[in-house]
Tab-separated table of C-alpha atoms in Angstrom:
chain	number	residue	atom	x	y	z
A	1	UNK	CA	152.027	55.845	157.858
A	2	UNK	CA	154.630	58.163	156.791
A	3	UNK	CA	156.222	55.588	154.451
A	4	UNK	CA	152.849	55.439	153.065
A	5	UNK	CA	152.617	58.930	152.286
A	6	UNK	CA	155.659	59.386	150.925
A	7	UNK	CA	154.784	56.453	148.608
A	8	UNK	CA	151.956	58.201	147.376
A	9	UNK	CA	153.582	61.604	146.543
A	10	UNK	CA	156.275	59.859	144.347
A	11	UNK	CA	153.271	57.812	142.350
A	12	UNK	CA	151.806	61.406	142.136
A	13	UNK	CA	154.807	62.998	140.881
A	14	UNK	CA	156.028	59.690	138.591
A	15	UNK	CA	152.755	58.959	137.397
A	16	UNK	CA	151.039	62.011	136.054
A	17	UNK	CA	150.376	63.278	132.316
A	18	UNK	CA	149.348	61.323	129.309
A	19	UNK	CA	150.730	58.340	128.346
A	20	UNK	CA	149.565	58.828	125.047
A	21	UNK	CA	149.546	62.480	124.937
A	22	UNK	CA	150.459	63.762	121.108
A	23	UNK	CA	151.899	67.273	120.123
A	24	UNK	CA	149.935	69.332	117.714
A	25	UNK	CA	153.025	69.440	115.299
A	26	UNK	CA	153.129	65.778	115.177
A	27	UNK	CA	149.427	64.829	113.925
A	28	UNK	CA	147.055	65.567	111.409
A	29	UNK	CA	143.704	66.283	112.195
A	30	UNK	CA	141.148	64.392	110.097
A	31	UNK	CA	137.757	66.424	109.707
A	32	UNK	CA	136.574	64.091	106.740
A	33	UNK	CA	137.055	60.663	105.220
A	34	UNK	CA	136.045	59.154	101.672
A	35	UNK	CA	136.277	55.677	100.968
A	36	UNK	CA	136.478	54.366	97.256
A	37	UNK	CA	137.308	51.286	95.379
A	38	UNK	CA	140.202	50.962	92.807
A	39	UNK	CA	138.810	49.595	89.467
A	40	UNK	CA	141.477	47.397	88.542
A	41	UNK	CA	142.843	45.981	91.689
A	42	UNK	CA	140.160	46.153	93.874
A	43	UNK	CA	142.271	47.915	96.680
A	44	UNK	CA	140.321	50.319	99.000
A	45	UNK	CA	141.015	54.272	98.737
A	46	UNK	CA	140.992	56.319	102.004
A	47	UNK	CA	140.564	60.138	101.111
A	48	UNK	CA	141.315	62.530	104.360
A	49	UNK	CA	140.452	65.973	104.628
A	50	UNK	CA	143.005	67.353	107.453
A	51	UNK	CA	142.956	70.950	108.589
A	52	UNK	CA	146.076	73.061	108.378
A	53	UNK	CA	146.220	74.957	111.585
A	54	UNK	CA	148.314	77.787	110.520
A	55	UNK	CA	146.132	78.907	107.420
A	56	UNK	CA	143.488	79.255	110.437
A	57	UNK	CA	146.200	81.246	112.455
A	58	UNK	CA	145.209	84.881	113.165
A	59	UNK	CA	146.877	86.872	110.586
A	60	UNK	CA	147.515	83.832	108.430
A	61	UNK	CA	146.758	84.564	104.472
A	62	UNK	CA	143.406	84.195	102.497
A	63	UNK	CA	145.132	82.717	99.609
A	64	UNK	CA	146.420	80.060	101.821
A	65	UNK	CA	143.974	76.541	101.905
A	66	UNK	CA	142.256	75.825	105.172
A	67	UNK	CA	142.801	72.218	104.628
A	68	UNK	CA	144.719	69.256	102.951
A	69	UNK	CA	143.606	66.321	101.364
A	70	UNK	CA	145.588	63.407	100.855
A	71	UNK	CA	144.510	59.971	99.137
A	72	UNK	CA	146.388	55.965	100.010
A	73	UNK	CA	145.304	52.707	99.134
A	74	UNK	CA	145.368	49.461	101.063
A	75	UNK	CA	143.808	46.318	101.540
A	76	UNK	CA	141.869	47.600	104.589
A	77	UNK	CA	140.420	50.450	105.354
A	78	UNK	CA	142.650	51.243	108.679
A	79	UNK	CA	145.458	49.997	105.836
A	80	UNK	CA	144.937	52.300	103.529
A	81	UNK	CA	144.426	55.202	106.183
A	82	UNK	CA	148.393	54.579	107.808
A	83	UNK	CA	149.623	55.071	104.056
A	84	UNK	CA	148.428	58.065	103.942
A	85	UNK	CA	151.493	59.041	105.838
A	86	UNK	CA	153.499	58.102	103.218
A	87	UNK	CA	152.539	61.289	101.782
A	88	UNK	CA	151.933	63.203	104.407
A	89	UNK	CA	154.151	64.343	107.315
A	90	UNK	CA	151.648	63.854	109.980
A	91	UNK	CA	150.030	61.106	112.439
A	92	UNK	CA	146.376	60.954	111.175
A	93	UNK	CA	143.909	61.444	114.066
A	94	UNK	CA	140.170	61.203	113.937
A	95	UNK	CA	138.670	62.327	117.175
A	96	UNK	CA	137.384	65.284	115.515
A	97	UNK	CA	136.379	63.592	112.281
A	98	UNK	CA	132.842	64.794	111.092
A	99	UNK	CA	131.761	62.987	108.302
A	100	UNK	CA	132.326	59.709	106.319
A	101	UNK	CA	131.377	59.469	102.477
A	102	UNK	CA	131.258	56.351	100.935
A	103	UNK	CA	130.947	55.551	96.909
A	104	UNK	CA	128.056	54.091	95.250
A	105	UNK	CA	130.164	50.985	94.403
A	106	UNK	CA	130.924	50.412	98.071
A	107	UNK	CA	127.301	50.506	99.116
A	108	UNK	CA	126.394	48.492	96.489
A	109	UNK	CA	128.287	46.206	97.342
A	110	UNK	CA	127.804	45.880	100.556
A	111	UNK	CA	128.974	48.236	103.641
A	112	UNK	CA	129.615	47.194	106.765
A	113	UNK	CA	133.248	45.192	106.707
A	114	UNK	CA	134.107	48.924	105.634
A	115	UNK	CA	132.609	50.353	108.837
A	116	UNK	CA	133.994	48.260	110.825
A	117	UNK	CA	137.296	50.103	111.899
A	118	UNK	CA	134.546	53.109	112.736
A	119	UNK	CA	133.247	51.039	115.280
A	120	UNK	CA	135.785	49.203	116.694
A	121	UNK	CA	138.864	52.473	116.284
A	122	UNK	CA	139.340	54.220	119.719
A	123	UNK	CA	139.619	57.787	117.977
A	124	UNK	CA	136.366	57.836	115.400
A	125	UNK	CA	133.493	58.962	117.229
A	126	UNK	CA	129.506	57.565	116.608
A	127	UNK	CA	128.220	60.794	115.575
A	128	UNK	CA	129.914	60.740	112.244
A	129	UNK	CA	127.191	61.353	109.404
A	130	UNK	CA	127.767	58.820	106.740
A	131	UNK	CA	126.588	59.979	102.818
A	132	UNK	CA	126.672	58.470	99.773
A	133	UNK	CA	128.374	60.044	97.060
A	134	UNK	CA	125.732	59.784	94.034
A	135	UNK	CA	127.539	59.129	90.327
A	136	UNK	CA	130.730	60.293	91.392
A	137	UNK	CA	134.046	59.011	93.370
A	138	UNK	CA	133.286	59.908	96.703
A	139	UNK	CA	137.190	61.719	97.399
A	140	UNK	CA	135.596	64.085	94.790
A	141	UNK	CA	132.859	65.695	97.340
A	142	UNK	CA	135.727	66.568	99.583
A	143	UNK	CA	137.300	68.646	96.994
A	144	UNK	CA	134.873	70.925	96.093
A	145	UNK	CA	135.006	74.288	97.899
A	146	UNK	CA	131.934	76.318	98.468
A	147	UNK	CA	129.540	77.878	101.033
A	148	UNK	CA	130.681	80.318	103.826
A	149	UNK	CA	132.516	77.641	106.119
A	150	UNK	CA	136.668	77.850	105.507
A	151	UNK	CA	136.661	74.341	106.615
A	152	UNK	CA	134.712	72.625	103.626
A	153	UNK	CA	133.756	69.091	106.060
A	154	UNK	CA	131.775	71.986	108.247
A	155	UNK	CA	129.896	73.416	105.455
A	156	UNK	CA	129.148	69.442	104.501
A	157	UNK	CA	128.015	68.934	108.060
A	158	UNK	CA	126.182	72.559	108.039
A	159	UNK	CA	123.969	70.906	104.832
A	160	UNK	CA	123.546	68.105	106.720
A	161	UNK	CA	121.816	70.265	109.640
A	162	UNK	CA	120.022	71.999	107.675
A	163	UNK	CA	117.902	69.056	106.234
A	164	UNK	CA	115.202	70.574	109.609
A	165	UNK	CA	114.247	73.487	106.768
A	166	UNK	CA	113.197	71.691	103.843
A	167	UNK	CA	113.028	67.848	105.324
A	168	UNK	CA	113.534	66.771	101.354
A	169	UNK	CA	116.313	64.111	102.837
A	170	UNK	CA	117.582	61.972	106.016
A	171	UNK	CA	121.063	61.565	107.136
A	172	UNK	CA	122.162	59.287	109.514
A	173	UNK	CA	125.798	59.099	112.045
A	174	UNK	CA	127.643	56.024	111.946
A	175	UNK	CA	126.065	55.004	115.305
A	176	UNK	CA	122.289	54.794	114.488
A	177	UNK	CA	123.604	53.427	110.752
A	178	UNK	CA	125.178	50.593	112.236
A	179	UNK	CA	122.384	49.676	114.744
A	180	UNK	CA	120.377	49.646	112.173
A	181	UNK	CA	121.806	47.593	109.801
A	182	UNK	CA	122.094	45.192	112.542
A	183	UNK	CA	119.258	45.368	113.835
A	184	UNK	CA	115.892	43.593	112.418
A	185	UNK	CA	112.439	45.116	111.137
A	186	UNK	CA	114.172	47.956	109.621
A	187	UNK	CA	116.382	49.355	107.243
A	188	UNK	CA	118.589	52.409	107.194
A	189	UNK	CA	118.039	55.842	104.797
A	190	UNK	CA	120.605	57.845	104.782
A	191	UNK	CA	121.810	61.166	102.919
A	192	UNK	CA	123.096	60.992	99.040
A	193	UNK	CA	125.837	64.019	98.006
A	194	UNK	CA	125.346	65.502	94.463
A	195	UNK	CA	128.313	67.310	92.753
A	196	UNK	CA	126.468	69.813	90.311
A	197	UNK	CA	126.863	73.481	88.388
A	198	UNK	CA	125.578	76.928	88.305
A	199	UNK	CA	127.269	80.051	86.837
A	200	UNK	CA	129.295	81.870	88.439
A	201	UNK	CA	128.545	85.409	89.120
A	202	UNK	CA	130.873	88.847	88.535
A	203	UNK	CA	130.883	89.403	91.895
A	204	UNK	CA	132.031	86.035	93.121
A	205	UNK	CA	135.534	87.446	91.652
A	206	UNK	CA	135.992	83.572	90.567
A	207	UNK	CA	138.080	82.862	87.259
A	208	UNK	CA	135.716	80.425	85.964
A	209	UNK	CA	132.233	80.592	84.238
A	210	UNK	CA	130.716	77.822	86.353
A	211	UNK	CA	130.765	76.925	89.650
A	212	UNK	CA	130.714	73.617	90.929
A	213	UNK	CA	127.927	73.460	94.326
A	214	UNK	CA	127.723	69.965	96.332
A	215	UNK	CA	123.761	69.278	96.858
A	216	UNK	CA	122.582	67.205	99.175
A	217	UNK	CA	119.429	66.288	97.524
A	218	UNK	CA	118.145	62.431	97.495
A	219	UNK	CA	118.463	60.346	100.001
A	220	UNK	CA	119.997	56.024	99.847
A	221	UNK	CA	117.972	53.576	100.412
A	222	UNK	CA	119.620	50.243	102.101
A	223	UNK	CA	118.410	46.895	102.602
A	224	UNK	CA	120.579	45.659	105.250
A	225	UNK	CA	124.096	47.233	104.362
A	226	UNK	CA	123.391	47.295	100.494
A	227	UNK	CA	122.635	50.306	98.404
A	228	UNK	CA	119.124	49.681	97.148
A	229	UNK	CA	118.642	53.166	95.074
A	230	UNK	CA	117.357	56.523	96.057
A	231	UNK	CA	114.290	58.293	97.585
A	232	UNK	CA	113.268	61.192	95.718
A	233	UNK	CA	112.265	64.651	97.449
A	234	UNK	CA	108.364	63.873	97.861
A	235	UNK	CA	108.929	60.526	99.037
A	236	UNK	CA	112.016	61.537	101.200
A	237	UNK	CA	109.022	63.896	102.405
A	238	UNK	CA	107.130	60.901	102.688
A	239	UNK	CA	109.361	59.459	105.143
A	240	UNK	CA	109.876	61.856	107.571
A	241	UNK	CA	106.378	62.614	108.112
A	242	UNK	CA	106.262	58.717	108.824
A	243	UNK	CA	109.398	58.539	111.621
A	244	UNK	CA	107.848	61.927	113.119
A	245	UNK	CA	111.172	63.731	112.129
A	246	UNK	CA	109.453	67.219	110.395
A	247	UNK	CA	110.223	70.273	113.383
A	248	UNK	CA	110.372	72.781	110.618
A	249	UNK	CA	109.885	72.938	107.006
A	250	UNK	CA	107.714	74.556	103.891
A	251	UNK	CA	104.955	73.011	102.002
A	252	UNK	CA	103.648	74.944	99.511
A	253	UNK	CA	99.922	74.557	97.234
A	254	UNK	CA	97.386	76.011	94.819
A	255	UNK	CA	95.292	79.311	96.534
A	256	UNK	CA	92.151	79.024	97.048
A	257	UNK	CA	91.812	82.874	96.400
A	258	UNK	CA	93.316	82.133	92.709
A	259	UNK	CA	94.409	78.395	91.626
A	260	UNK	CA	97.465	80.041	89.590
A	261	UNK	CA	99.032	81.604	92.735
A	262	UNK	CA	100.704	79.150	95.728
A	263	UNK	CA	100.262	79.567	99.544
A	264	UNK	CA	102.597	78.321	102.345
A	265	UNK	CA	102.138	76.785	105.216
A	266	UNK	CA	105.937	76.581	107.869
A	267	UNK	CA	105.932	73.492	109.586
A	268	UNK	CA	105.788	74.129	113.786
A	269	UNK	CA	106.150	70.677	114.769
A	270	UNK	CA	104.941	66.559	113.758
A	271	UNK	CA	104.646	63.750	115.410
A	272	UNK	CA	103.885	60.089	114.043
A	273	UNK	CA	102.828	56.794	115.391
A	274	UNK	CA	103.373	53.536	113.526
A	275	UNK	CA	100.299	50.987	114.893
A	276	UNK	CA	100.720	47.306	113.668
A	277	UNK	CA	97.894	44.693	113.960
A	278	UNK	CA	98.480	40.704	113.195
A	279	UNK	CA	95.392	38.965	111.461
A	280	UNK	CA	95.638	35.535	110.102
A	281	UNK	CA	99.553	35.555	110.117
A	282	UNK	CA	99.347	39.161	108.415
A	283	UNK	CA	99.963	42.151	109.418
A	284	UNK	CA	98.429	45.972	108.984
A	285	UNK	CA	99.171	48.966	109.943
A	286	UNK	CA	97.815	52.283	111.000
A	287	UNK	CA	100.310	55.438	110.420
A	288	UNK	CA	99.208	58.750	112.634
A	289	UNK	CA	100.776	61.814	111.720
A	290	UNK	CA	99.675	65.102	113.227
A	291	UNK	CA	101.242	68.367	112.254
A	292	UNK	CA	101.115	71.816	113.797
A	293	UNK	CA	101.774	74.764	111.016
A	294	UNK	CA	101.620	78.457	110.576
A	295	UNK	CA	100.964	80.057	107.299
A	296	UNK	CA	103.532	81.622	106.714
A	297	UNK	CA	103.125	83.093	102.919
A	298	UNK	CA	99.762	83.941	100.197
A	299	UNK	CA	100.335	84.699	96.904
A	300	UNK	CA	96.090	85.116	95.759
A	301	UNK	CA	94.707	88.610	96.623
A	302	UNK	CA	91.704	89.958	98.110
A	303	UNK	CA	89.828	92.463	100.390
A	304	UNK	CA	90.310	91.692	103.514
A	305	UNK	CA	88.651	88.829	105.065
A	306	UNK	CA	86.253	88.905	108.566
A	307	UNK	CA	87.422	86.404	110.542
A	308	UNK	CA	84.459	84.470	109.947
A	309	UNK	CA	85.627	84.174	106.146
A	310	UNK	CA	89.404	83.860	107.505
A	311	UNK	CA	88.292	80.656	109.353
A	312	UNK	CA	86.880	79.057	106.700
A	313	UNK	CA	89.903	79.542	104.373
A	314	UNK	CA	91.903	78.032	106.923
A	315	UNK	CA	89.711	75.290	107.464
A	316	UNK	CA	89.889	74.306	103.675
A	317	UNK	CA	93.983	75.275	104.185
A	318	UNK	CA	94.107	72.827	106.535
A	319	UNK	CA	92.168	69.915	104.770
A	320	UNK	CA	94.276	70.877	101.627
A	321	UNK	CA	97.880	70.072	103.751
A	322	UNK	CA	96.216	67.119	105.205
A	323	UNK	CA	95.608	65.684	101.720
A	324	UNK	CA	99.163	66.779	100.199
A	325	UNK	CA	101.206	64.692	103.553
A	326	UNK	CA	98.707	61.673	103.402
A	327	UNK	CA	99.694	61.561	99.387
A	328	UNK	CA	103.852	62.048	100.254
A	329	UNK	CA	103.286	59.371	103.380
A	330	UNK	CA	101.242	56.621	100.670
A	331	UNK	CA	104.167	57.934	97.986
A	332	UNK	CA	106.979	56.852	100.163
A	333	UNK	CA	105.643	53.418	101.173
A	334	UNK	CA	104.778	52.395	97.573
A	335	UNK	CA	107.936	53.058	96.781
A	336	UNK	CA	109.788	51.327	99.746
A	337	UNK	CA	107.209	47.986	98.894
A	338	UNK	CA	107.456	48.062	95.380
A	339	UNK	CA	110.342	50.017	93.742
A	340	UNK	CA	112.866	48.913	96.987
A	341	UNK	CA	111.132	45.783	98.962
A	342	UNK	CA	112.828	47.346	102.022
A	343	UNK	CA	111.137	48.192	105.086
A	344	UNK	CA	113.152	51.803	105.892
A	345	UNK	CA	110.278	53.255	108.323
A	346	UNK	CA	110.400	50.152	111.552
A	347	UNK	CA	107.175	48.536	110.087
A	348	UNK	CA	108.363	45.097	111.415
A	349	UNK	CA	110.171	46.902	114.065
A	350	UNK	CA	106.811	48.164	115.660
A	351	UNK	CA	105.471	44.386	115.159
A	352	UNK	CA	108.327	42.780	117.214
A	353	UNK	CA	107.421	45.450	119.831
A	354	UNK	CA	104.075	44.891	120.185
A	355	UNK	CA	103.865	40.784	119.161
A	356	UNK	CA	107.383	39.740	120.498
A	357	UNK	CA	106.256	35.986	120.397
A	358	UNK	CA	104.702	36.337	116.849
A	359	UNK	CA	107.590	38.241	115.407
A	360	UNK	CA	110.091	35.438	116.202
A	361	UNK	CA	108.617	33.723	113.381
A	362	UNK	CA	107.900	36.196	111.109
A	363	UNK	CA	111.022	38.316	111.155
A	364	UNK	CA	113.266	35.930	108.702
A	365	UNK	CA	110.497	36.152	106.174
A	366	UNK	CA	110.159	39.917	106.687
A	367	UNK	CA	111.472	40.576	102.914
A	368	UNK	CA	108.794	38.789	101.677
A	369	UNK	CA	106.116	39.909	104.122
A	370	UNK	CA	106.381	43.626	103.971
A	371	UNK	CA	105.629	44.453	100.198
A	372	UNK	CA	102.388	42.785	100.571
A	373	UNK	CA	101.615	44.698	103.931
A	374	UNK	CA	98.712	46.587	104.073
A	375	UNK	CA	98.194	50.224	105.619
A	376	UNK	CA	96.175	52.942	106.100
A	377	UNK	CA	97.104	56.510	107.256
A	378	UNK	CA	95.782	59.061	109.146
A	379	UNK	CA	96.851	62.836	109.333
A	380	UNK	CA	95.504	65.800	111.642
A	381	UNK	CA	96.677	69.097	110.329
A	382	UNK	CA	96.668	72.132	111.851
A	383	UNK	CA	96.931	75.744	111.097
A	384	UNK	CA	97.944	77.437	114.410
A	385	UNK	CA	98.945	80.632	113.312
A	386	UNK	CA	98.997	83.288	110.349
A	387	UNK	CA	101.889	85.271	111.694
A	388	UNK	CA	101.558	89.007	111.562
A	389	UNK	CA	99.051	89.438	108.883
A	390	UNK	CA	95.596	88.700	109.466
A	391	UNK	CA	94.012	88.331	106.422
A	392	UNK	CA	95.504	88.040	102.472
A	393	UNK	CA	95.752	91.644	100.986
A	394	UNK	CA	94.748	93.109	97.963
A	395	UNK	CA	95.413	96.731	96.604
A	396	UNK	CA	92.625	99.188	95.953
A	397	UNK	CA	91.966	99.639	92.019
């Protein structure tokens, strides 16, 4: 017994810490990656955006970049990344690695043998957003500094997050990306980045007259891992309302009180349910969106309202938003049938849920089924709320 024990305490003693355990000094800590395709040789193009601790020391100067970004080519993407540190005198290391943006050549073409080392790496982590960088190289979204954040992959992450105030895009981490590129009876939509320009103001203290701003604006469109194009606002709009993703959000129309003034409704919460039916070897479908809103702004004046009045605006308020979603939802699916032929809202997905037996056979001539789907939707809108103020306003003459 006492053998045993003493057996024990020297595995104890031998045996503890990591074995893989890496000193600060030694590595470089990748927040961001963009991958890109030489022209000429066809070589892939790993961009890293690694943090520099000590400019984020206390005490450490302003003039002094937050981050680093170095650029190495390869025949593989996990090649490409290692030459990096030809350049640089760190390890790379992506546990804390945010986001991944990938060029429009590279979707086009086709993404997933460049996603593989995501998947299969021990360090990269599923919840990496994945973007498309729209007309430009995609190493050039890393190197454009603006917003509040000091570390610029956080304010590209912060955009990303804040997609739940104006729903006018979708982004997607590597993990549901993947599944669903895999997967069958639907296609991935994921967020597009925008380099653009505005002026730059006095009291920006900045040397130049312009500024360059990253949007995050459209959202790509896949069919399977290929780039198909890009969603515009109203029917990235469309969209959400018809995967149920809308928690928050402004839609804005014509006043009843005076048709060139706008109200605004703030979106409380949505919900959506996809309904498939087979007929003859076809199949329909029934989309069910209900939203809860407040309104939250009226430009048209007048004295106020009883609330007998107040109801009745609301009531024509609330068939007004109804109209304006059920437009964005039938917006989004022409354009998905026609302009894309790719199923991105789980049309056939909902069918192999409900007819498992059925969808066997359909689901290799989904391509060719789905543009010629028919639909009808459905939308309950609701005002639940006008805040503080009662009743629009209107100033005594």
């Amino acid at each position: 017994m006492k053998r045993t024990v003493v057996l024990i305490a020297l595995a104890v003693l031998l045996l503890t810490g990591c074995w893989d355990r890496r000193e600060l000094n030694d590595i470089g800590i990748v927040v961001a990656v963009a991958l890109d395709k030489e022209p000429k040789t066809g070589k892939i193009i790993v961009t890293s955006q690694i943090i520099r601790p000590a400019a984020l020391a206390k005490g450490a100067s302003q003039k002094e970049a937050p981050v680093e970004i170095f650029s190495a080519t390869g025949n593989t993407t996990i090649e490409a990344a290692r030459n990096v540190t030809q350049v640089l005198d760190r390890r790379n290391v992506y546990f804390h690695t945010k986001l991944l943006v990938i060029s429009e050549q590279i979707a086009k073409e086709g993404v997933i043998s460049y996603l593989d080392v995501f998947s299969r790496g021990r360090e990269s982590r599923g919840y990496i957003w994945i973007c498309v960088a729209k007309d430009v190289p995609s190493r050039d979204i890393l190197g454009v500094k603006k917003g509040i954040e000091q570390i610029q992959a956080r304010y590209l992450v912060s955009l990303i997050r804040n997609e739940k105030f104006h729903f006018r895009s979708h982004t997607l981490n590597i993990l549901r990306f993947y599944k669903q590129i895999l997967g069958t009876g639907i296609n991935p939509v994921t967020g597009a980045l925008e380099i653009t320009e505005s002026p730059a103001y006095p009291i920006e203290q900045k040397p130049e007259k312009t500024t360059r701003n990253i949007r995050l604006h459209r959202s790509a469109v896949f069919k399977k891992d290929k780039l198909v194009g890009y969603l515009t606002p109203q029917e990235a709009r469309g969209y959400n309302w018809i995967i149920g993703k809308p928690k928050n959000g402004i839609m804005s129309m014509p006043s009843f009180l005076d048709p060139e003034k706008k109200y605004s409704v703030e979106i409380l919460n949505s919900s959506s349910d996809i309904i498939p039916s087979l007929k003859g070897g076809k199949a329909s479908f029934v989309i069910r969106v209900k939203a809860t809103t407040a309104l939250a702004e009226t430009q048209g004046q007048t004295k106020p309202l009883n609330p007998g009045q107040m109801l009745e605006l609301i009531k024509k308020a609330e068939k007004r938003n109804e109209v304006m979603i059920k437009t964005e939802i039938e917006t989004a699916i022409r354009a998905a049938q026609t302009k894309f032929k790719s199923d991105i809202f789980g049309f056939g997905s909902s069918v192999s849920k409900k007819y498992p037996k059925e969808w066997v056979k359909m689901k290799s001539r989904w391509e060719e089924l789905f543009p010629e789907a028919e639909y009808t939707v459905e939308v309950k809108a609701t005002i639940k709320r006008t805040e503080l103020t009662i009743s629009p306003m209107k100033a005594e003459e």
